[in-house]
Each structure stands twice: as C-alpha cells, then as structure tokens.
Amino acid sequence: MILDDGRRYELIDGMLHVSPVPGLRHQTAVMRLIVLLDAACPDTLLALPGPLAVRPSESSEVQPDFLVAHLEDFTEEALPVAPLLAVEVLSPETELYDRTLKKVFYERIGVRSYWMVDPEVPSLTVLELDAEGWYEQVAEVKRVDSFDATLPFPV
C-alpha cells in the first residue's frame, strides 16, 4: 500500500517515484477527457480518472491520470492487469517521467493505447502497440486539429 498524503507515489519495478499534487490546468484536462470519453464508453468498459492503482505485480503500481479497462478486470482496490488505455497529462514536473519510464512500463505490461496530453501546447500524442508489442505513434494532434480514436473504442 502506498502513502496517502496528497502526493502521488508510484512504483515501477520496485523504484519509488513521487510527483506533486496536480494543478488546475492538469485537472481541467482530465475533466474534459472524462466528459468526452465517458459519453462514448461502451457498457462493458469503464473510463475512470485517477488516482486508481494499476498494480500488475507486487513491485509495480502506477496511477494514470485517466484509464479505460474492461469492467470485469477491476477489483475494489485496483486494476491488477493492464488497462486498454492509459492517459497521462504532462506537466513540467512529470513530462520526462511520463514520456520515458511510464511509456516503457505501459508498453511492457501491454497497455494497447497510451495518450500523452500536454495542456501547455495544447497537444495530444497517441501511441498504440504494434504487432510486435512496441509503441508506434499514430497521431500528434495540436491545438485545433481533430483526431478520431479507434482504441479503446471509437470516439
């Protein structure tokens, strides 16, 4: 169990990573994702904002800013398997971590689609697993551009 003191604590392969409490711009981006994705989410899936523990092993627990997974995969405390979609909202304090360590971690555990939202630009980077299990960038959406997602569901 990780501490609950307002900061975000995550474990990747036993290494502890601490992040500050998200700010207004971050939370606004998460709220907009909730509105957009929850409306299109099929009944067999659940779209949730963080913090919610994704705990695929005893040595790893992360808390995506937003995730989508099969409803039956959740326990009351955590998601013990890879979500279908993990979203991280970038901030100056977390951008390097989200673009490197978390990206590699999500790829390794099999998160099919990984979105990185940069509210500063604003932009959306969409990565999806290819046939070999590596992330491939399928979209880079900036400012007023649009993007039609197919994973984890059409939106």
mmCIF file with all atom_site columns, C-alpha atoms in Angstrom:
data_model
loop_
_atom_site.group_PDB
_atom_site.id
_atom_site.type_symbol
_atom_site.label_atom_id
_atom_site.label_alt_id
_atom_site.label_comp_id
_atom_site.label_asym_id
_atom_site.label_entity_id
_atom_site.label_seq_id
_atom_site.pdbx_PDB_ins_code
_atom_site.Cartn_x
_atom_site.Cartn_y
_atom_site.Cartn_z
_atom_site.occupancy
_atom_site.B_iso_or_equiv
_atom_site.pdbx_formal_charge
_atom_site.auth_seq_id
_atom_site.auth_comp_id
_atom_site.auth_asym_id
_atom_site.auth_atom_id
_atom_site.pdbx_PDB_model_num
ATOM 1   C CA . MET A 1 1   ? 0.000   0.000  0.000   1.00 0.00 ? 1   MET A CA 1
ATOM 2   C CA . ILE A 1 2   ? 1.358   3.406  -0.958  1.00 0.00 ? 2   ILE A CA 1
ATOM 3   C CA . LEU A 1 3   ? 1.108   6.517  1.278   1.00 0.00 ? 3   LEU A CA 1
ATOM 4   C CA . ASP A 1 4   ? -1.891  8.839  1.012   1.00 0.00 ? 4   ASP A CA 1
ATOM 5   C CA . ASP A 1 5   ? -0.508  12.299 1.848   1.00 0.00 ? 5   ASP A CA 1
ATOM 6   C CA . GLY A 1 6   ? -1.644  14.235 -1.231  1.00 0.00 ? 6   GLY A CA 1
ATOM 7   C CA . ARG A 1 7   ? 1.398   13.444 -3.333  1.00 0.00 ? 7   ARG A CA 1
ATOM 8   C CA . ARG A 1 8   ? 1.417   10.736 -5.971  1.00 0.00 ? 8   ARG A CA 1
ATOM 9   C CA . TYR A 1 9   ? 3.559   7.729  -5.206  1.00 0.00 ? 9   TYR A CA 1
ATOM 10  C CA . GLU A 1 10  ? 4.215   5.164  -7.904  1.00 0.00 ? 10  GLU A CA 1
ATOM 11  C CA . LEU A 1 11  ? 6.385   2.052  -8.039  1.00 0.00 ? 11  LEU A CA 1
ATOM 12  C CA . ILE A 1 12  ? 7.961   0.804  -11.241 1.00 0.00 ? 12  ILE A CA 1
ATOM 13  C CA . ASP A 1 13  ? 9.964   -2.376 -10.749 1.00 0.00 ? 13  ASP A CA 1
ATOM 14  C CA . GLY A 1 14  ? 10.408  -1.548 -7.068  1.00 0.00 ? 14  GLY A CA 1
ATOM 15  C CA . MET A 1 15  ? 11.667  2.016  -7.692  1.00 0.00 ? 15  MET A CA 1
ATOM 16  C CA . LEU A 1 16  ? 9.635   4.746  -5.970  1.00 0.00 ? 16  LEU A CA 1
ATOM 17  C CA . HIS A 1 17  ? 8.608   7.847  -7.958  1.00 0.00 ? 17  HIS A CA 1
ATOM 18  C CA . VAL A 1 18  ? 6.978   10.820 -6.205  1.00 0.00 ? 18  VAL A CA 1
ATOM 19  C CA . SER A 1 19  ? 5.007   13.529 -8.033  1.00 0.00 ? 19  SER A CA 1
ATOM 20  C CA . PRO A 1 20  ? 3.378   16.721 -6.741  1.00 0.00 ? 20  PRO A CA 1
ATOM 21  C CA . VAL A 1 21  ? -0.381  17.169 -6.497  1.00 0.00 ? 21  VAL A CA 1
ATOM 22  C CA . PRO A 1 22  ? -1.800  18.034 -9.946  1.00 0.00 ? 22  PRO A CA 1
ATOM 23  C CA . GLY A 1 23  ? -2.647  21.690 -10.628 1.00 0.00 ? 23  GLY A CA 1
ATOM 24  C CA . LEU A 1 24  ? -5.616  23.437 -12.226 1.00 0.00 ? 24  LEU A CA 1
ATOM 25  C CA . ARG A 1 25  ? -4.549  23.049 -15.870 1.00 0.00 ? 25  ARG A CA 1
ATOM 26  C CA . HIS A 1 26  ? -3.895  19.351 -15.320 1.00 0.00 ? 26  HIS A CA 1
ATOM 27  C CA . GLN A 1 27  ? -7.228  18.728 -13.610 1.00 0.00 ? 27  GLN A CA 1
ATOM 28  C CA . THR A 1 28  ? -9.102  20.705 -16.283 1.00 0.00 ? 28  THR A CA 1
ATOM 29  C CA . ALA A 1 29  ? -7.607  18.472 -18.988 1.00 0.00 ? 29  ALA A CA 1
ATOM 30  C CA . VAL A 1 30  ? -8.598  15.345 -17.032 1.00 0.00 ? 30  VAL A CA 1
ATOM 31  C CA . MET A 1 31  ? -12.155 16.655 -16.554 1.00 0.00 ? 31  MET A CA 1
ATOM 32  C CA . ARG A 1 32  ? -12.517 17.273 -20.296 1.00 0.00 ? 32  ARG A CA 1
ATOM 33  C CA . LEU A 1 33  ? -11.340 13.733 -21.019 1.00 0.00 ? 33  LEU A CA 1
ATOM 34  C CA . ILE A 1 34  ? -13.901 12.368 -18.574 1.00 0.00 ? 34  ILE A CA 1
ATOM 35  C CA . VAL A 1 35  ? -16.725 14.199 -20.337 1.00 0.00 ? 35  VAL A CA 1
ATOM 36  C CA . LEU A 1 36  ? -15.556 13.163 -23.812 1.00 0.00 ? 36  LEU A CA 1
ATOM 37  C CA . LEU A 1 37  ? -14.673 9.528  -23.174 1.00 0.00 ? 37  LEU A CA 1
ATOM 38  C CA . ASP A 1 38  ? -17.325 8.596  -20.637 1.00 0.00 ? 38  ASP A CA 1
ATOM 39  C CA . ALA A 1 39  ? -20.104 9.580  -23.053 1.00 0.00 ? 39  ALA A CA 1
ATOM 40  C CA . ALA A 1 40  ? -18.777 7.189  -25.731 1.00 0.00 ? 40  ALA A CA 1
ATOM 41  C CA . CYS A 1 41  ? -17.660 4.361  -23.433 1.00 0.00 ? 41  CYS A CA 1
ATOM 42  C CA . PRO A 1 42  ? -19.392 1.003  -24.056 1.00 0.00 ? 42  PRO A CA 1
ATOM 43  C CA . ASP A 1 43  ? -21.137 -0.669 -21.100 1.00 0.00 ? 43  ASP A CA 1
ATOM 44  C CA . THR A 1 44  ? -18.519 -3.450 -20.950 1.00 0.00 ? 44  THR A CA 1
ATOM 45  C CA . LEU A 1 45  ? -15.740 -0.917 -20.289 1.00 0.00 ? 45  LEU A CA 1
ATOM 46  C CA . LEU A 1 46  ? -15.135 1.598  -17.529 1.00 0.00 ? 46  LEU A CA 1
ATOM 47  C CA . ALA A 1 47  ? -13.492 5.003  -18.069 1.00 0.00 ? 47  ALA A CA 1
ATOM 48  C CA . LEU A 1 48  ? -12.083 6.448  -14.833 1.00 0.00 ? 48  LEU A CA 1
ATOM 49  C CA . PRO A 1 49  ? -9.918  9.364  -13.733 1.00 0.00 ? 49  PRO A CA 1
ATOM 50  C CA . GLY A 1 50  ? -7.013  8.770  -11.372 1.00 0.00 ? 50  GLY A CA 1
ATOM 51  C CA . PRO A 1 51  ? -5.903  8.167  -8.850  1.00 0.00 ? 51  PRO A CA 1
ATOM 52  C CA . LEU A 1 52  ? -6.630  4.475  -9.232  1.00 0.00 ? 52  LEU A CA 1
ATOM 53  C CA . ALA A 1 53  ? -3.862  1.926  -8.796  1.00 0.00 ? 53  ALA A CA 1
ATOM 54  C CA . VAL A 1 54  ? -2.800  -0.162 -11.765 1.00 0.00 ? 54  VAL A CA 1
ATOM 55  C CA . ARG A 1 55  ? -0.969  -2.963 -9.954  1.00 0.00 ? 55  ARG A CA 1
ATOM 56  C CA . PRO A 1 56  ? 0.204   -5.664 -12.389 1.00 0.00 ? 56  PRO A CA 1
ATOM 57  C CA . SER A 1 57  ? 2.775   -7.021 -9.902  1.00 0.00 ? 57  SER A CA 1
ATOM 58  C CA . GLU A 1 58  ? 3.945   -6.692 -6.301  1.00 0.00 ? 58  GLU A CA 1
ATOM 59  C CA . SER A 1 59  ? 6.828   -4.447 -7.403  1.00 0.00 ? 59  SER A CA 1
ATOM 60  C CA . SER A 1 60  ? 4.848   -2.086 -9.650  1.00 0.00 ? 60  SER A CA 1
ATOM 61  C CA . GLU A 1 61  ? 1.928   0.248  -9.042  1.00 0.00 ? 61  GLU A CA 1
ATOM 62  C CA . VAL A 1 62  ? 1.159   3.308  -11.144 1.00 0.00 ? 62  VAL A CA 1
ATOM 63  C CA . GLN A 1 63  ? -1.737  5.759  -11.157 1.00 0.00 ? 63  GLN A CA 1
ATOM 64  C CA . PRO A 1 64  ? -2.591  7.002  -14.645 1.00 0.00 ? 64  PRO A CA 1
ATOM 65  C CA . ASP A 1 65  ? -4.398  10.325 -14.819 1.00 0.00 ? 65  ASP A CA 1
ATOM 66  C CA . PHE A 1 66  ? -7.154  8.559  -16.751 1.00 0.00 ? 66  PHE A CA 1
ATOM 67  C CA . LEU A 1 67  ? -7.723  4.975  -17.843 1.00 0.00 ? 67  LEU A CA 1
ATOM 68  C CA . VAL A 1 68  ? -10.131 2.685  -19.654 1.00 0.00 ? 68  VAL A CA 1
ATOM 69  C CA . ALA A 1 69  ? -10.381 -1.037 -18.889 1.00 0.00 ? 69  ALA A CA 1
ATOM 70  C CA . HIS A 1 70  ? -12.799 -3.933 -19.022 1.00 0.00 ? 70  HIS A CA 1
ATOM 71  C CA . LEU A 1 71  ? -15.308 -3.666 -16.189 1.00 0.00 ? 71  LEU A CA 1
ATOM 72  C CA . GLU A 1 72  ? -14.658 -7.239 -15.011 1.00 0.00 ? 72  GLU A CA 1
ATOM 73  C CA . ASP A 1 73  ? -10.908 -6.596 -14.650 1.00 0.00 ? 73  ASP A CA 1
ATOM 74  C CA . PHE A 1 74  ? -11.275 -4.195 -11.700 1.00 0.00 ? 74  PHE A CA 1
ATOM 75  C CA . THR A 1 75  ? -11.114 -5.159 -8.047  1.00 0.00 ? 75  THR A CA 1
ATOM 76  C CA . GLU A 1 76  ? -12.389 -2.808 -5.348  1.00 0.00 ? 76  GLU A CA 1
ATOM 77  C CA . GLU A 1 77  ? -8.847  -1.520 -4.679  1.00 0.00 ? 77  GLU A CA 1
ATOM 78  C CA . ALA A 1 78  ? -7.036  -1.662 -8.011  1.00 0.00 ? 78  ALA A CA 1
ATOM 79  C CA . LEU A 1 79  ? -6.720  -2.771 -11.591 1.00 0.00 ? 79  LEU A CA 1
ATOM 80  C CA . PRO A 1 80  ? -4.403  -5.822 -11.476 1.00 0.00 ? 80  PRO A CA 1
ATOM 81  C CA . VAL A 1 81  ? -3.997  -6.001 -15.270 1.00 0.00 ? 81  VAL A CA 1
ATOM 82  C CA . ALA A 1 82  ? -3.027  -3.546 -17.990 1.00 0.00 ? 82  ALA A CA 1
ATOM 83  C CA . PRO A 1 83  ? -5.761  -1.075 -18.928 1.00 0.00 ? 83  PRO A CA 1
ATOM 84  C CA . LEU A 1 84  ? -6.775  -0.758 -22.581 1.00 0.00 ? 84  LEU A CA 1
ATOM 85  C CA . LEU A 1 85  ? -5.977  2.967  -22.463 1.00 0.00 ? 85  LEU A CA 1
ATOM 86  C CA . ALA A 1 86  ? -3.733  4.931  -20.120 1.00 0.00 ? 86  ALA A CA 1
ATOM 87  C CA . VAL A 1 87  ? -3.651  8.728  -20.294 1.00 0.00 ? 87  VAL A CA 1
ATOM 88  C CA . GLU A 1 88  ? -1.077  10.983 -18.686 1.00 0.00 ? 88  GLU A CA 1
ATOM 89  C CA . VAL A 1 89  ? -1.475  14.757 -18.579 1.00 0.00 ? 89  VAL A CA 1
ATOM 90  C CA . LEU A 1 90  ? 2.017   16.212 -18.819 1.00 0.00 ? 90  LEU A CA 1
ATOM 91  C CA . SER A 1 91  ? 3.362   18.890 -16.510 1.00 0.00 ? 91  SER A CA 1
ATOM 92  C CA . PRO A 1 92  ? 6.861   20.346 -16.182 1.00 0.00 ? 92  PRO A CA 1
ATOM 93  C CA . GLU A 1 93  ? 7.412   18.116 -13.125 1.00 0.00 ? 93  GLU A CA 1
ATOM 94  C CA . THR A 1 94  ? 6.235   14.865 -14.756 1.00 0.00 ? 94  THR A CA 1
ATOM 95  C CA . GLU A 1 95  ? 6.864   15.216 -18.504 1.00 0.00 ? 95  GLU A CA 1
ATOM 96  C CA . LEU A 1 96  ? 10.213  13.399 -18.613 1.00 0.00 ? 96  LEU A CA 1
ATOM 97  C CA . TYR A 1 97  ? 8.907   10.589 -16.390 1.00 0.00 ? 97  TYR A CA 1
ATOM 98  C CA . ASP A 1 98  ? 5.685   10.214 -18.422 1.00 0.00 ? 98  ASP A CA 1
ATOM 99  C CA . ARG A 1 99  ? 7.485   10.243 -21.799 1.00 0.00 ? 99  ARG A CA 1
ATOM 100 C CA . THR A 1 100 ? 10.184  7.758  -20.782 1.00 0.00 ? 100 THR A CA 1
ATOM 101 C CA . LEU A 1 101 ? 9.762   5.447  -17.773 1.00 0.00 ? 101 LEU A CA 1
ATOM 102 C CA . LYS A 1 102 ? 5.979   5.312  -17.824 1.00 0.00 ? 102 LYS A CA 1
ATOM 103 C CA . LYS A 1 103 ? 5.910   4.874  -21.591 1.00 0.00 ? 103 LYS A CA 1
ATOM 104 C CA . VAL A 1 104 ? 8.280   1.906  -21.381 1.00 0.00 ? 104 VAL A CA 1
ATOM 105 C CA . PHE A 1 105 ? 6.337   0.471  -18.429 1.00 0.00 ? 105 PHE A CA 1
ATOM 106 C CA . TYR A 1 106 ? 2.965   0.766  -20.177 1.00 0.00 ? 106 TYR A CA 1
ATOM 107 C CA . GLU A 1 107 ? 4.424   -0.768 -23.322 1.00 0.00 ? 107 GLU A CA 1
ATOM 108 C CA . ARG A 1 108 ? 5.914   -3.671 -21.356 1.00 0.00 ? 108 ARG A CA 1
ATOM 109 C CA . ILE A 1 109 ? 2.707   -4.541 -19.483 1.00 0.00 ? 109 ILE A CA 1
ATOM 110 C CA . GLY A 1 110 ? 0.657   -4.350 -22.693 1.00 0.00 ? 110 GLY A CA 1
ATOM 111 C CA . VAL A 1 111 ? -1.370  -1.127 -22.469 1.00 0.00 ? 111 VAL A CA 1
ATOM 112 C CA . ARG A 1 112 ? -2.792  -1.059 -26.007 1.00 0.00 ? 112 ARG A CA 1
ATOM 113 C CA . SER A 1 113 ? -3.093  2.715  -26.283 1.00 0.00 ? 113 SER A CA 1
ATOM 114 C CA . TYR A 1 114 ? -1.157  5.415  -24.406 1.00 0.00 ? 114 TYR A CA 1
ATOM 115 C CA . TRP A 1 115 ? -2.143  9.064  -24.717 1.00 0.00 ? 115 TRP A CA 1
ATOM 116 C CA . MET A 1 116 ? 0.000   11.956 -23.529 1.00 0.00 ? 116 MET A CA 1
ATOM 117 C CA . VAL A 1 117 ? -1.860  15.253 -23.198 1.00 0.00 ? 117 VAL A CA 1
ATOM 118 C CA . ASP A 1 118 ? 0.208   18.439 -23.000 1.00 0.00 ? 118 ASP A CA 1
ATOM 119 C CA . PRO A 1 119 ? -2.064  21.254 -21.780 1.00 0.00 ? 119 PRO A CA 1
ATOM 120 C CA . GLU A 1 120 ? 0.703   23.839 -22.282 1.00 0.00 ? 120 GLU A CA 1
ATOM 121 C CA . VAL A 1 121 ? 0.794   23.483 -26.113 1.00 0.00 ? 121 VAL A CA 1
ATOM 122 C CA . PRO A 1 122 ? -2.031  22.088 -26.172 1.00 0.00 ? 122 PRO A CA 1
ATOM 123 C CA . SER A 1 123 ? -1.401  18.737 -27.853 1.00 0.00 ? 123 SER A CA 1
ATOM 124 C CA . LEU A 1 124 ? -2.217  15.043 -27.770 1.00 0.00 ? 124 LEU A CA 1
ATOM 125 C CA . THR A 1 125 ? 0.294   12.313 -28.632 1.00 0.00 ? 125 THR A CA 1
ATOM 126 C CA . VAL A 1 126 ? -1.272  8.913  -29.304 1.00 0.00 ? 126 VAL A CA 1
ATOM 127 C CA . LEU A 1 127 ? 0.784   5.723  -29.115 1.00 0.00 ? 127 LEU A CA 1
ATOM 128 C CA . GLU A 1 128 ? -0.574  2.266  -29.919 1.00 0.00 ? 128 GLU A CA 1
ATOM 129 C CA . LEU A 1 129 ? 1.018   -1.162 -29.647 1.00 0.00 ? 129 LEU A CA 1
ATOM 130 C CA . ASP A 1 130 ? 2.079   -2.602 -32.998 1.00 0.00 ? 130 ASP A CA 1
ATOM 131 C CA . ALA A 1 131 ? 2.038   -6.310 -33.914 1.00 0.00 ? 131 ALA A CA 1
ATOM 132 C CA . GLU A 1 132 ? 5.404   -6.850 -32.176 1.00 0.00 ? 132 GLU A CA 1
ATOM 133 C CA . GLY A 1 133 ? 4.275   -5.178 -28.935 1.00 0.00 ? 133 GLY A CA 1
ATOM 134 C CA . TRP A 1 134 ? 6.138   -1.874 -29.396 1.00 0.00 ? 134 TRP A CA 1
ATOM 135 C CA . TYR A 1 135 ? 4.552   1.563  -29.280 1.00 0.00 ? 135 TYR A CA 1
ATOM 136 C CA . GLU A 1 136 ? 4.061   3.311  -32.576 1.00 0.00 ? 136 GLU A CA 1
ATOM 137 C CA . GLN A 1 137 ? 2.993   6.958  -32.689 1.00 0.00 ? 137 GLN A CA 1
ATOM 138 C CA . VAL A 1 138 ? -0.285  7.029  -34.622 1.00 0.00 ? 138 VAL A CA 1
ATOM 139 C CA . ALA A 1 139 ? -1.218  10.676 -34.061 1.00 0.00 ? 139 ALA A CA 1
ATOM 140 C CA . GLU A 1 140 ? 0.178   14.004 -32.921 1.00 0.00 ? 140 GLU A CA 1
ATOM 141 C CA . VAL A 1 141 ? -2.724  16.412 -32.572 1.00 0.00 ? 141 VAL A CA 1
ATOM 142 C CA . LYS A 1 142 ? -2.011  20.085 -31.874 1.00 0.00 ? 142 LYS A CA 1
ATOM 143 C CA . ARG A 1 143 ? -4.309  22.923 -30.917 1.00 0.00 ? 143 ARG A CA 1
ATOM 144 C CA . VAL A 1 144 ? -7.425  22.832 -33.126 1.00 0.00 ? 144 VAL A CA 1
ATOM 145 C CA . ASP A 1 145 ? -6.628  19.658 -35.091 1.00 0.00 ? 145 ASP A CA 1
ATOM 146 C CA . SER A 1 146 ? -9.017  16.758 -34.643 1.00 0.00 ? 146 SER A CA 1
ATOM 147 C CA . PHE A 1 147 ? -8.409  13.077 -34.009 1.00 0.00 ? 147 PHE A CA 1
ATOM 148 C CA . ASP A 1 148 ? -10.774 10.140 -34.370 1.00 0.00 ? 148 ASP A CA 1
ATOM 149 C CA . ALA A 1 149 ? -9.726  7.462  -31.896 1.00 0.00 ? 149 ALA A CA 1
ATOM 150 C CA . THR A 1 150 ? -10.462 3.806  -32.584 1.00 0.00 ? 150 THR A CA 1
ATOM 151 C CA . LEU A 1 151 ? -8.813  2.394  -29.441 1.00 0.00 ? 151 LEU A CA 1
ATOM 152 C CA . PRO A 1 152 ? -10.089 1.512  -26.938 1.00 0.00 ? 152 PRO A CA 1
ATOM 153 C CA . PHE A 1 153 ? -13.388 2.419  -28.664 1.00 0.00 ? 153 PHE A CA 1
ATOM 154 C CA . PRO A 1 154 ? -14.437 4.856  -31.408 1.00 0.00 ? 154 PRO A CA 1
ATOM 155 C CA . VAL A 1 155 ? -14.652 8.448  -30.219 1.00 0.00 ? 155 VAL A CA 1
#
